[in-house]
Coordinates of C-alpha atoms (C1' of nucleotides) in Angstrom, one line a residue:
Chain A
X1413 CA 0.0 0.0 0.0
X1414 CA 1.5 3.5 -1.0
X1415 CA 2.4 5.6 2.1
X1416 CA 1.5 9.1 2.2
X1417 CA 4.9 11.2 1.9
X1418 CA 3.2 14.9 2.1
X1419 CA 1.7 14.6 5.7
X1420 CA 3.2 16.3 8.4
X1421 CA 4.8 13.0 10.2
X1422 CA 4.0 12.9 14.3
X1423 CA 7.3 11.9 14.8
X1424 CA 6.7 11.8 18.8
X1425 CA 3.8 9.3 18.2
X1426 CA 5.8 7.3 16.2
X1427 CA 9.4 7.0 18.3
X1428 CA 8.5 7.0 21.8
X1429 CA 7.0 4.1 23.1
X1430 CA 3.3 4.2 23.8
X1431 CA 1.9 5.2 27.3
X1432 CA 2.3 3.2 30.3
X1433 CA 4.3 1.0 28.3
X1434 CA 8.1 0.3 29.1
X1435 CA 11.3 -0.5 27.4
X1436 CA 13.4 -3.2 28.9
X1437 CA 17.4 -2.3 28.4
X1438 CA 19.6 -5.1 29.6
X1439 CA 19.6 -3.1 33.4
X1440 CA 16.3 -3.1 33.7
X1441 CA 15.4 -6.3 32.1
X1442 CA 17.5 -8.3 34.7
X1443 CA 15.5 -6.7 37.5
X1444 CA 12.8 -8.1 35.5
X1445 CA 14.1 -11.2 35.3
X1446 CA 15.3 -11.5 38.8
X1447 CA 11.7 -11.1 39.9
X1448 CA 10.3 -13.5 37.7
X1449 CA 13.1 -16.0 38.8
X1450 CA 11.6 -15.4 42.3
X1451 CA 8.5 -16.0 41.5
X1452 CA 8.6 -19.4 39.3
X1453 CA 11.3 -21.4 42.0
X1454 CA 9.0 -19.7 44.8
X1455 CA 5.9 -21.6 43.4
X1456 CA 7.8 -24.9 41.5
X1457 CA 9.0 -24.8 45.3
X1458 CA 5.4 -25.5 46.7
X1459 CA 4.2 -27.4 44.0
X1460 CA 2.7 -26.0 41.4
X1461 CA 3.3 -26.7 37.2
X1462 CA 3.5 -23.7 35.0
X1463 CA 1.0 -22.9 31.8
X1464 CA 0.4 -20.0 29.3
X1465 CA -1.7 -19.2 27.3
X1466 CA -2.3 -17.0 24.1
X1467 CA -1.7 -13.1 24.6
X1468 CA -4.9 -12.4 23.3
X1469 CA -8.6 -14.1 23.0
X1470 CA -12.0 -13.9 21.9
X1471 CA -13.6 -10.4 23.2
X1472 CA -16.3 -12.4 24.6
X1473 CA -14.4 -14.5 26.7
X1474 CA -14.2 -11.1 29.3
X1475 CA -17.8 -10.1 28.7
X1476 CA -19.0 -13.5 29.6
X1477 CA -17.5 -12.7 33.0
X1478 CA -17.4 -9.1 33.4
X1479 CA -20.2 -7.3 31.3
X1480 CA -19.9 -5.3 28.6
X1481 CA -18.6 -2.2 30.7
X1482 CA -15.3 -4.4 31.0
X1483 CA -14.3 -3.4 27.0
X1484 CA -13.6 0.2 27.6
X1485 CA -11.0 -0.9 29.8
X1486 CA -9.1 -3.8 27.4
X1487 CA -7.2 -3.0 24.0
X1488 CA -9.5 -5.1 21.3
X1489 CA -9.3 -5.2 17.7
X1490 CA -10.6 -7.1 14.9
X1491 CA -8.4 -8.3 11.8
X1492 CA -8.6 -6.0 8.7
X1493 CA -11.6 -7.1 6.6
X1494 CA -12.5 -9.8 9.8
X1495 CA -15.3 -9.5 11.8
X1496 CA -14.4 -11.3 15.2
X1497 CA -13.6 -9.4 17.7
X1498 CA -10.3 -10.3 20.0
X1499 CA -8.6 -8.4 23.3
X1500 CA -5.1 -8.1 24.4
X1501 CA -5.7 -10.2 27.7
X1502 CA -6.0 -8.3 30.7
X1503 CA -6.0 -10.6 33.2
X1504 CA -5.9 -15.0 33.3
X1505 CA -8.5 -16.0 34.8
X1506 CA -11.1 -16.1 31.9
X1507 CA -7.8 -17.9 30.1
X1508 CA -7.3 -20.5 33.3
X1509 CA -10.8 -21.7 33.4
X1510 CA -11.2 -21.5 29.9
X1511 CA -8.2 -24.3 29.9
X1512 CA -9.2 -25.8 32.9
X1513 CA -12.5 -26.6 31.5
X1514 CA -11.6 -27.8 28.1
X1515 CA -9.4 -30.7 30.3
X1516 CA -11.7 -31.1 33.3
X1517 CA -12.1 -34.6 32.9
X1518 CA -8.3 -35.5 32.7
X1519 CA -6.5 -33.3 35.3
X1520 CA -5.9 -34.6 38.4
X1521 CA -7.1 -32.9 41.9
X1522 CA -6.0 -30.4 43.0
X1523 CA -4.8 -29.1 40.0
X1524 CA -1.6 -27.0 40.8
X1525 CA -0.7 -24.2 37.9
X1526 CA 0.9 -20.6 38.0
X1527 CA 1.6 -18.5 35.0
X1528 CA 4.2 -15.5 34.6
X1529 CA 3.0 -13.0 31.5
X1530 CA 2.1 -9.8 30.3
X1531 CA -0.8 -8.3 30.7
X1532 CA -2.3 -5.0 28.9
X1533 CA -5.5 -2.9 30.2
X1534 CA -6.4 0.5 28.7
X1535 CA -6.4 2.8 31.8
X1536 CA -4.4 5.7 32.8
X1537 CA -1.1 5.0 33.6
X1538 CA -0.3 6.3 37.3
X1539 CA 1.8 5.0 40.3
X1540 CA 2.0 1.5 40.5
X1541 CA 0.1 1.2 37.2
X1542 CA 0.9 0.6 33.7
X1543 CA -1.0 -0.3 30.6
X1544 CA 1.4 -3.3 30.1
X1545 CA 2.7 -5.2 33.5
X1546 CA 3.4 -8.8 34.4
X1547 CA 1.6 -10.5 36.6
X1548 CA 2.4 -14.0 38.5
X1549 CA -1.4 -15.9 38.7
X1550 CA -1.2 -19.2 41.2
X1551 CA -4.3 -21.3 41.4
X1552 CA -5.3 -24.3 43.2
X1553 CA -8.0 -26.3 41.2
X1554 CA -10.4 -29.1 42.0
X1555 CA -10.4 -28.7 45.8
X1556 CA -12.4 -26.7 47.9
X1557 CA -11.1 -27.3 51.1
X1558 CA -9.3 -24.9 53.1
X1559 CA -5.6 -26.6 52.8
X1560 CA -6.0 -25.5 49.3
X1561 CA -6.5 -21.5 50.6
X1562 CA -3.9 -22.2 52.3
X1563 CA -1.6 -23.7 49.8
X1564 CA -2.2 -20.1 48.0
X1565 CA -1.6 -17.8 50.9
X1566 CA 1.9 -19.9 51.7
X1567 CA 2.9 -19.9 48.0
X1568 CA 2.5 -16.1 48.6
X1569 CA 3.9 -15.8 51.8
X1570 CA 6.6 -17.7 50.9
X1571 CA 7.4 -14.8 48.0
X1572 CA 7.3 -12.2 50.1
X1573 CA 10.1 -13.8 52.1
X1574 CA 12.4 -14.8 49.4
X1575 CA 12.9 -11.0 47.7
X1576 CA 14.0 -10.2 51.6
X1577 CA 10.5 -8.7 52.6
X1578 CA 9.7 -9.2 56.2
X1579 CA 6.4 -9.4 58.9
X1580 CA 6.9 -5.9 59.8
X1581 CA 6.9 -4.6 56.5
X1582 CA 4.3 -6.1 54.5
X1583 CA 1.0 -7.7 55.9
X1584 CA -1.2 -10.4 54.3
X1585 CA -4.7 -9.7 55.1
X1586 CA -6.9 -12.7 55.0
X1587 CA -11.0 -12.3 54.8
X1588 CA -13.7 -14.6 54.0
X1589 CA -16.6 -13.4 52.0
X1590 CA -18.9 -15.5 53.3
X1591 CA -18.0 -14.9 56.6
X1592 CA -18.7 -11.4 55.6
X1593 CA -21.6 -12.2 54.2
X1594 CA -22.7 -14.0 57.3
X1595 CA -22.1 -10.2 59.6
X1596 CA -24.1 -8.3 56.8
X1597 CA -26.7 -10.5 57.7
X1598 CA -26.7 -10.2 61.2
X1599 CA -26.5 -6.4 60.9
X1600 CA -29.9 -6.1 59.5
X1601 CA -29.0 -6.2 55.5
X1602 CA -31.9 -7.8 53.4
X1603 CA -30.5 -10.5 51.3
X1604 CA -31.2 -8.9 48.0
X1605 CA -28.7 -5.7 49.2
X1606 CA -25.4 -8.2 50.2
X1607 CA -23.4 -7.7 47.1
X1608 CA -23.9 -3.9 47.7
X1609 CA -22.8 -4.2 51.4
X1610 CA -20.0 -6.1 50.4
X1611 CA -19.0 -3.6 47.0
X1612 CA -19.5 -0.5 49.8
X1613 CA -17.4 -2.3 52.7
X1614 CA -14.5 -2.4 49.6
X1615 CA -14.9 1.0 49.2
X1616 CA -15.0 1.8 53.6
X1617 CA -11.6 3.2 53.4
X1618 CA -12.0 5.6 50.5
X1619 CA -15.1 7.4 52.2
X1620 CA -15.5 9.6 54.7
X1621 CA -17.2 8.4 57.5
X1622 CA -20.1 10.4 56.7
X1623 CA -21.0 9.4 53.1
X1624 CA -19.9 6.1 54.1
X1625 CA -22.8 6.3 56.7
X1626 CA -25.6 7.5 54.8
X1627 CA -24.7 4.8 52.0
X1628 CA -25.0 1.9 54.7
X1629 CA -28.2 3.3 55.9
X1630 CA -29.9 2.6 52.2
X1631 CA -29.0 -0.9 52.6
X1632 CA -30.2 -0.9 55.9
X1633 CA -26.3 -2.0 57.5
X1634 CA -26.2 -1.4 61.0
X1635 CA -22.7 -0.4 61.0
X1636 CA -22.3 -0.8 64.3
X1637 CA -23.5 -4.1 65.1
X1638 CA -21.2 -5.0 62.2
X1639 CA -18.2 -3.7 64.1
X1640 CA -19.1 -5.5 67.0
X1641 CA -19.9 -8.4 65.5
X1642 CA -16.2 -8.5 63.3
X1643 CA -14.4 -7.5 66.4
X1644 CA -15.7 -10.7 67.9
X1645 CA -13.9 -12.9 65.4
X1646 CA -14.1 -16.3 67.2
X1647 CA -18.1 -16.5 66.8
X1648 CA -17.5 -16.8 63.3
X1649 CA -17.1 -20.0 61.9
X1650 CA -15.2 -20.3 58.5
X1651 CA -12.8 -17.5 60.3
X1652 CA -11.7 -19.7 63.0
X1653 CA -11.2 -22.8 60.4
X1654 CA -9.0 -20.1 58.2
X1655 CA -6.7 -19.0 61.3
X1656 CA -6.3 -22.6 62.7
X1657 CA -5.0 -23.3 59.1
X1658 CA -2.5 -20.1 59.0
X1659 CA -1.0 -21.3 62.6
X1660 CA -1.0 -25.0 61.4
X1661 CA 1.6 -24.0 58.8
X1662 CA 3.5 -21.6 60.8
X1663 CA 1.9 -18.6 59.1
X1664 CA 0.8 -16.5 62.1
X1665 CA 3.5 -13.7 62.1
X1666 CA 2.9 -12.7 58.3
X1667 CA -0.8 -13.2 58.4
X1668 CA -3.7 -11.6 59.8
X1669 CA -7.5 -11.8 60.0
X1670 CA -9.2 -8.5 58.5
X1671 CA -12.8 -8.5 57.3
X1672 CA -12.3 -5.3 55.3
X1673 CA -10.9 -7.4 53.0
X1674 CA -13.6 -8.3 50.6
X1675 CA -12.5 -7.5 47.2
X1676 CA -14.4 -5.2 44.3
X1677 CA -15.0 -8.4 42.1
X1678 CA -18.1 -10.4 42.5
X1679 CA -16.8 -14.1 41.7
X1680 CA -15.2 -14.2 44.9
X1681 CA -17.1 -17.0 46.9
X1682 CA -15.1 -17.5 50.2
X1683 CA -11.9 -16.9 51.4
X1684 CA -10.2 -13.5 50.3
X1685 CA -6.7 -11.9 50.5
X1686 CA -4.8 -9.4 50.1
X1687 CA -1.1 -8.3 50.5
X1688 CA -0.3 -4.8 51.2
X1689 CA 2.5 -2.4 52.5
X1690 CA 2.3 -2.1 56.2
X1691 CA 2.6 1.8 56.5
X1692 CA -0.3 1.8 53.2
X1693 CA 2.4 3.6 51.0
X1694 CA 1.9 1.5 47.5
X1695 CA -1.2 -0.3 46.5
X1696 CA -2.2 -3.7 47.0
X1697 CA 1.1 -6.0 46.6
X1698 CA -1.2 -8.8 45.9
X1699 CA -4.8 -10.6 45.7
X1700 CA -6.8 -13.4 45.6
X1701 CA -9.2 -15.8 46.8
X1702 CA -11.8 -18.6 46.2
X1703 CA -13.8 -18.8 43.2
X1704 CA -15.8 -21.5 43.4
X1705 CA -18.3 -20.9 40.3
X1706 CA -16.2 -19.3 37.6
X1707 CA -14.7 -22.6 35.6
X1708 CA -18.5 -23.9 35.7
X1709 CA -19.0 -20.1 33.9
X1710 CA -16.7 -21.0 31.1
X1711 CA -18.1 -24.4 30.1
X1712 CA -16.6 -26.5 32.3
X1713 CA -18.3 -28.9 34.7
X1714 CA -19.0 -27.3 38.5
X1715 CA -15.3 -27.1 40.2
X1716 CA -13.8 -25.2 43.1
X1717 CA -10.9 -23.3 42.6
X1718 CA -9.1 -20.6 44.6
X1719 CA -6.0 -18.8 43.5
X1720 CA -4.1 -15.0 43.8
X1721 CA -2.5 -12.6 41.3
X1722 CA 0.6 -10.7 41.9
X1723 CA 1.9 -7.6 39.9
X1724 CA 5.7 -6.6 38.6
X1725 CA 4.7 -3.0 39.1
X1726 CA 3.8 -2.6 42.6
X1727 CA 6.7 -5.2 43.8
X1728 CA 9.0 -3.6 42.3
X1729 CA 8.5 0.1 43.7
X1730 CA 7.7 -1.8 47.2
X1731 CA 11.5 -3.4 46.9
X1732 CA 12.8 -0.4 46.1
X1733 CA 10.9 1.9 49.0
X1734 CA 12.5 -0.7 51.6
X1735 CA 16.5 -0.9 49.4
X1736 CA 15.8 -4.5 48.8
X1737 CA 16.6 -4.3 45.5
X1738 CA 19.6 -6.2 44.6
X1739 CA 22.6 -4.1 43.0
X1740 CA 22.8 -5.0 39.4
X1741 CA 25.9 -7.5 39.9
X1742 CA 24.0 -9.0 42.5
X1743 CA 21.6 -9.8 40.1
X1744 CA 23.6 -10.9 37.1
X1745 CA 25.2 -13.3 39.8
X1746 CA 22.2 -14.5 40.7
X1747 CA 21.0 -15.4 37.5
X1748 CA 24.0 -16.5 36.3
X1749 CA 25.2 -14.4 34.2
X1750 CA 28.5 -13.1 35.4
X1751 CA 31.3 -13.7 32.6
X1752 CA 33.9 -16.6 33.8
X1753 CA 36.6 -14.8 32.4
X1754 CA 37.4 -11.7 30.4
X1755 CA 40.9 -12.1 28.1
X1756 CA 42.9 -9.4 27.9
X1757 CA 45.9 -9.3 25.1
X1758 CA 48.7 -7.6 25.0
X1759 CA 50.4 -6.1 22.1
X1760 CA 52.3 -9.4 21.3
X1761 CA 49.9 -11.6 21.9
X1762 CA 46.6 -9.9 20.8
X1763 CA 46.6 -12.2 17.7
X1764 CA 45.9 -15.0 20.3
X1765 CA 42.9 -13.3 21.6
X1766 CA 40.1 -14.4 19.6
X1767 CA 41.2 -18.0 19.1
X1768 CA 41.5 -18.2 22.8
X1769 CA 37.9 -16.4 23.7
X1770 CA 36.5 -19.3 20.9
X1771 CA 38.2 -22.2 22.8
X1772 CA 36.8 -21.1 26.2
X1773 CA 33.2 -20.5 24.7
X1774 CA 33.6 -24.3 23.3
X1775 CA 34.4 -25.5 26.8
X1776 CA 31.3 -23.7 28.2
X1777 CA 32.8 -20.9 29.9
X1778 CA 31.2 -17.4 30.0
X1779 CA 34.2 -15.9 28.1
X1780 CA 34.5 -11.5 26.9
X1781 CA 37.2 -9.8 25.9
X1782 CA 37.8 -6.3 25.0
X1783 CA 37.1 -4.6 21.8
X1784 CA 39.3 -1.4 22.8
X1785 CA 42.6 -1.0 21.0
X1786 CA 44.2 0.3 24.3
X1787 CA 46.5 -2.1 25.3
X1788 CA 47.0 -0.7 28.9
X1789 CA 46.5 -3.0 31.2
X1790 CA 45.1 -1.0 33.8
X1791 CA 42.2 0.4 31.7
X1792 CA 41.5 -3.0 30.2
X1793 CA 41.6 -4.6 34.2
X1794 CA 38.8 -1.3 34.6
X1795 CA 36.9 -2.9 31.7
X1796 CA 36.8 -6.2 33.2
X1797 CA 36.0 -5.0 36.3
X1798 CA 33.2 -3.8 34.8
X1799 CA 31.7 -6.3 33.2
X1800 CA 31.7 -8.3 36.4
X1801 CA 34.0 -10.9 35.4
X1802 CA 35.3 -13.9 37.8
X1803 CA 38.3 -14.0 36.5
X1804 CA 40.9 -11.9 34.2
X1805 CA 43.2 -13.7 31.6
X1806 CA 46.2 -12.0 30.7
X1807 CA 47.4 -13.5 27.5
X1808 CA 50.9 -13.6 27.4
X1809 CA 51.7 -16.4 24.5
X1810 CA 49.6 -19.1 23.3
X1811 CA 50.6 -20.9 26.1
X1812 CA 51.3 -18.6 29.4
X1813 CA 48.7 -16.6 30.8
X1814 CA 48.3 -14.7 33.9
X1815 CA 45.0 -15.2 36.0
X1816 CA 43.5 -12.8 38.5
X1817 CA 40.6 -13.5 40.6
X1818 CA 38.7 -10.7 40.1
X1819 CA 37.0 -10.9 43.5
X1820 CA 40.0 -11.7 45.7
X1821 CA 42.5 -10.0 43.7
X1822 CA 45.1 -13.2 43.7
X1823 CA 47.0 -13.4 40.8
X1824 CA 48.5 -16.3 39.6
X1825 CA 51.7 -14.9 37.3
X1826 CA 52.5 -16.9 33.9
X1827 CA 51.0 -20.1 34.8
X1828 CA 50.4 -22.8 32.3
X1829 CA 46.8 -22.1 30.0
X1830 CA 45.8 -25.5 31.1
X1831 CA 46.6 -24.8 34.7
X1832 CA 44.6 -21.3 34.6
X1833 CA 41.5 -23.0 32.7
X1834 CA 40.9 -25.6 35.6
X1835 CA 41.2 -22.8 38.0
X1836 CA 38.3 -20.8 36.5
X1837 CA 36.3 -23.8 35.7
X1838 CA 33.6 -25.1 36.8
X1839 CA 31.7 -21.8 37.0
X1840 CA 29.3 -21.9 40.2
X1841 CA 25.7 -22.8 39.5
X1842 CA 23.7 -20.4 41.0
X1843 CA 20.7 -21.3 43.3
Chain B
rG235 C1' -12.4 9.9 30.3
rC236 C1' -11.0 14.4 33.9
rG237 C1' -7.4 17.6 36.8
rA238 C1' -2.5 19.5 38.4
rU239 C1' 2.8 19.7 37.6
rC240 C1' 6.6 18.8 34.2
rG241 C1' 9.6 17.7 29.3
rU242 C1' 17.3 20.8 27.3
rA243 C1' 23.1 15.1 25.7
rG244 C1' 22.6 8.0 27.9
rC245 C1' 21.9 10.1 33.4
rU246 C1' 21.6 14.6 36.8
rC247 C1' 20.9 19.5 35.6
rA248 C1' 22.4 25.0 34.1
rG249 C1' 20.8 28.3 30.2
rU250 C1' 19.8 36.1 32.5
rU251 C1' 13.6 41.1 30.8
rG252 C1' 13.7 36.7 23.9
rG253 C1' 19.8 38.2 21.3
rU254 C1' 26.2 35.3 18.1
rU255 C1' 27.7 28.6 16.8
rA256 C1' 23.0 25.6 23.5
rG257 C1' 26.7 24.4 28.3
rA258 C1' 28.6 21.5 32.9
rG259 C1' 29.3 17.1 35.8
rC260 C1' 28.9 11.9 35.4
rA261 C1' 28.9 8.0 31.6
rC262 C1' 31.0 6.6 26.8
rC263 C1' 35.3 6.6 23.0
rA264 C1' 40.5 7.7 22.2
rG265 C1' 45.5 9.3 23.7
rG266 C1' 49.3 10.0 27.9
rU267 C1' 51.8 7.3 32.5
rU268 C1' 57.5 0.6 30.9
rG269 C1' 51.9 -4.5 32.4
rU270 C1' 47.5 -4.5 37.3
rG271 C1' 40.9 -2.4 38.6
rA272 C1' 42.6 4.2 42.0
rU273 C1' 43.7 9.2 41.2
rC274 C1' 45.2 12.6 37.4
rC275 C1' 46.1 15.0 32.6
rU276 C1' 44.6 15.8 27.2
rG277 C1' 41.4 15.2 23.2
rG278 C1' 36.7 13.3 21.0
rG279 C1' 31.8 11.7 19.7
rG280 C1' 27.2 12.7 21.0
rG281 C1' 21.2 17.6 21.2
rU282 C1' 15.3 17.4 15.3
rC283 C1' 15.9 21.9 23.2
rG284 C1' 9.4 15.9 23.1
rG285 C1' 6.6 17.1 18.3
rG286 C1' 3.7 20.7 15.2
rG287 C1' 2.0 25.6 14.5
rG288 C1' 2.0 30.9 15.9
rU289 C1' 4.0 35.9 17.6
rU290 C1' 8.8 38.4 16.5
rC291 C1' 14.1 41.2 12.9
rG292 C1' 15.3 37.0 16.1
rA293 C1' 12.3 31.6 20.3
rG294 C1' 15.4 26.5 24.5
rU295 C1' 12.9 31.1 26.6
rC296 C1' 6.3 34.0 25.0
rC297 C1' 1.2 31.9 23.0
rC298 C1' -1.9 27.7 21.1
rC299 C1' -2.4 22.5 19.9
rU300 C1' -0.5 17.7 20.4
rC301 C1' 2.5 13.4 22.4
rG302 C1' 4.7 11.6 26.7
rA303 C1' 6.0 11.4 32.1
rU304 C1' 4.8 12.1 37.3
rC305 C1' 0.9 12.6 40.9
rG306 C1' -4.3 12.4 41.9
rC307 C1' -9.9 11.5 40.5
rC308 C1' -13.0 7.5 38.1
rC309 C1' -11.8 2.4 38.0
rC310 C1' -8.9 -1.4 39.7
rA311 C1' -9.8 -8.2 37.1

RNA sequence: GCGAUCGUAGCUCAGUUGGUUAGAGCACCAGGUUGUGAUCCUGGGGGUCGGGGGUUCGAGUCCCCUCGAUCGCCCCA
């Protein structure tokens, strides 16, 4: 198709990329990485298989669920000349049951999967919220009992510690919406007005006490016999189950019992959670709970499930916020990426070089060497330095070498190549 | 979708009531010091001043529009 070449060109539209959407340079995509390593060892660790699915799907595959109010908020499209209409996904739930429900009769129970991928939702990008992010999604299907909550809420837990987080700084609220449920009741809401209790109690902390007031007296919540009765937690039932459970797995410091925890969404059928900063600087860390009726929703035959989502975004700044990001060369070490060794030539031997760095690469070793024409030693010991080498190979003939540990600063002067290759080999294999 | 603040080199920023060829530090590249990660010295490459339009003899600077960022509202799977 012929372009048109008079227009005025919006360069700016064109070369920056589009809002709330990031570029990954090799700094920042280690960080990236470095969480998701976190996050798929954290839940391999307790069990669970990962899936994915496609990036995009029917359009009405987040209708069925969500209404039609739901579209303003995705990216859809339909092919050129096509008429069906898809959506970038914007979250994997729809996608989970979709796949759980197309296999219902062969997975085993529970059915253990977590998923690490982007997601895309057409909002406004602000703190702690992007219009692409990743997400981490861990479910537990095919079991409705409350070891299966609690396999989620460890999985989660068990996160939070491994990126260094502690008790003190981050708090994983845990809720039951039918315990909930059970309170409206007893405060004098009429059964056809729960959902709105439970939407309005979401909302509690956003409103002042006033409006908050005269919204609860339409529904006829008696706010405070529903204080009373939530302050009183050992009269409800599914509540005491849920915190025998946390102390039964050693849970009790990082976990507590909150009933304003009820989540916005309606699918949400019993037990809820949510992580959040303890001093309420960021958004919600993380969220989850049971959803008993949503794989039944997408075709499949009635099964429990119960499951949590956690964001890149809001991790990330929370990490950050407390210095628990890792310094880059942390990082790189941790994913194992540092170079073994880093060859530097001198004049008489920089014929040598490449040869040498192909040999090394052959024998598996993590192996750079300078493309500067310096042949300073000190400035190309900087350069190694900086590339956070183990080791640096001075190449003194095609079979003499000096070897420094980079770390230690030992230097071995003019030692046999053979000798200086079983020093730097094996390289450590990290976690 | 709405509002506020902001946008000058890769990064942090300076740039006078509008006035010559837009600067600094760091980073990067190269050179110097007899081959050991420092410090230092010298030189260099880098900028459509987010983009477009307007006012003016003259715009990084003033005005309008637009794109983006940050923070908030709505919403939050």
């Amino acid at each position: 198709m012929a372009s048109e070449p008079n227009q005025p060109k919006d360069r700016t539209h064109v070369f920056q990329p589009p809002k709330g959407t990031r570029d990954f340079y090799p700094l920042e995509l280690a960080r990236r990485r470095w969480i998701e390593d976190k996050w798929r060892k954290t839940a391999v660790r307790h069990g669970f298989d990962e899936i994915d699915g496609p990036t995009f799907e029917h359009l009405d595959l987040y209708t069925v669920k969500s209404g039609e109010g739901i579209v303003s908020e995705l990216f859809s499209f339909t092919r050129q000349g096509g008429d069906k209409q898809y959506a970038l996904r914007p979250e994997f739930t729809p996608t989970l049951a979709r796949m759980a429900a197309a296999r219902a009769n062969s997975l085993p129970k529970p059915t253990k999967w977590f998923s690490i991928c982007p997601y895309f939702r057409a909002e406004n990008p602000q703190r702690g919220r992007l219009r692409e992010f990743l997400q981490w999604n861990v479910d537990v299907i095919g079991d409705d009992s409350p070891q299966a909550d609690a396999d989620c809420i460890a999985t989660c837990a068990g996160l939070l510690e491994s990126v260094g987080l502690t008790p003190a700084q981050v708090k994983l609220k845990v809720s039951s919406r039918t315990a909930v449920a059970e309170l409206i009741r007893a405060a004098g809401v009429p059964q056809d007005y729960t959902d709105a209790a439970l939407v309005l109690l979401d909302k509690r902390a956003k409103l002042d006490r006033d409006e908050f007031c005269k919204q609860a007296a339409t529904i006829q919540l008696d706010i405070a016999a529903f204080d009373r009765k939530a302050g009183d937690l050992a009269s409800v039932a599914s509540i005491e189950s849920l915190q025998a459970l946390i102390k039964n797995i050693g849970l009790t410091d990082w976990c507590g019992i909150d009933l304003s925890i009820v989540r916005g969404l309606a699918y949400y059928t019993g037990a809820v959670f949510e992580v959040h900063e303890t001093t309420g600087a960021e958004r919600a860390i993380a969220g989850g709970g049971r959803y008993d009726n949503l794989i039944e929703l997408f075709g499949g035959p009635p099964t429990p499930a119960v499951g949590f989502a956690m964001g890149d975004v809001v991790l990330a700044l929370v990490l950050q916020d407390k210095g628990l990001m890792p310094k880059d060369d942390e990082i790189a070490a941790d994913l194992g990426l540092r170079p073994d060794v880093f060859v530097i030539p001198t004049t008489e031997t920089e014929h040598l070089m490449q040869p040498l760095v192909a040999r090394l690469r052959r024998e598996g070793l993590h192996a750079r060497h300078t493309y500067k024409s310096t042949r300073n030693v000190g400035k190309l010991l900087k350069e190694a330095g900086n590339a956070n080498a183990r080791f640096a190979l001075i190449l003194e003939s095609d079979t003499v070498c000096s070897l420094k540990n980079l770390d230690t600063n030992e230097q071995t002067d003019s030692v046999p190549m053979s000798e200086a290759l079983e020093r730097i080999a094996p390289p450590p294999r990290p976690g």
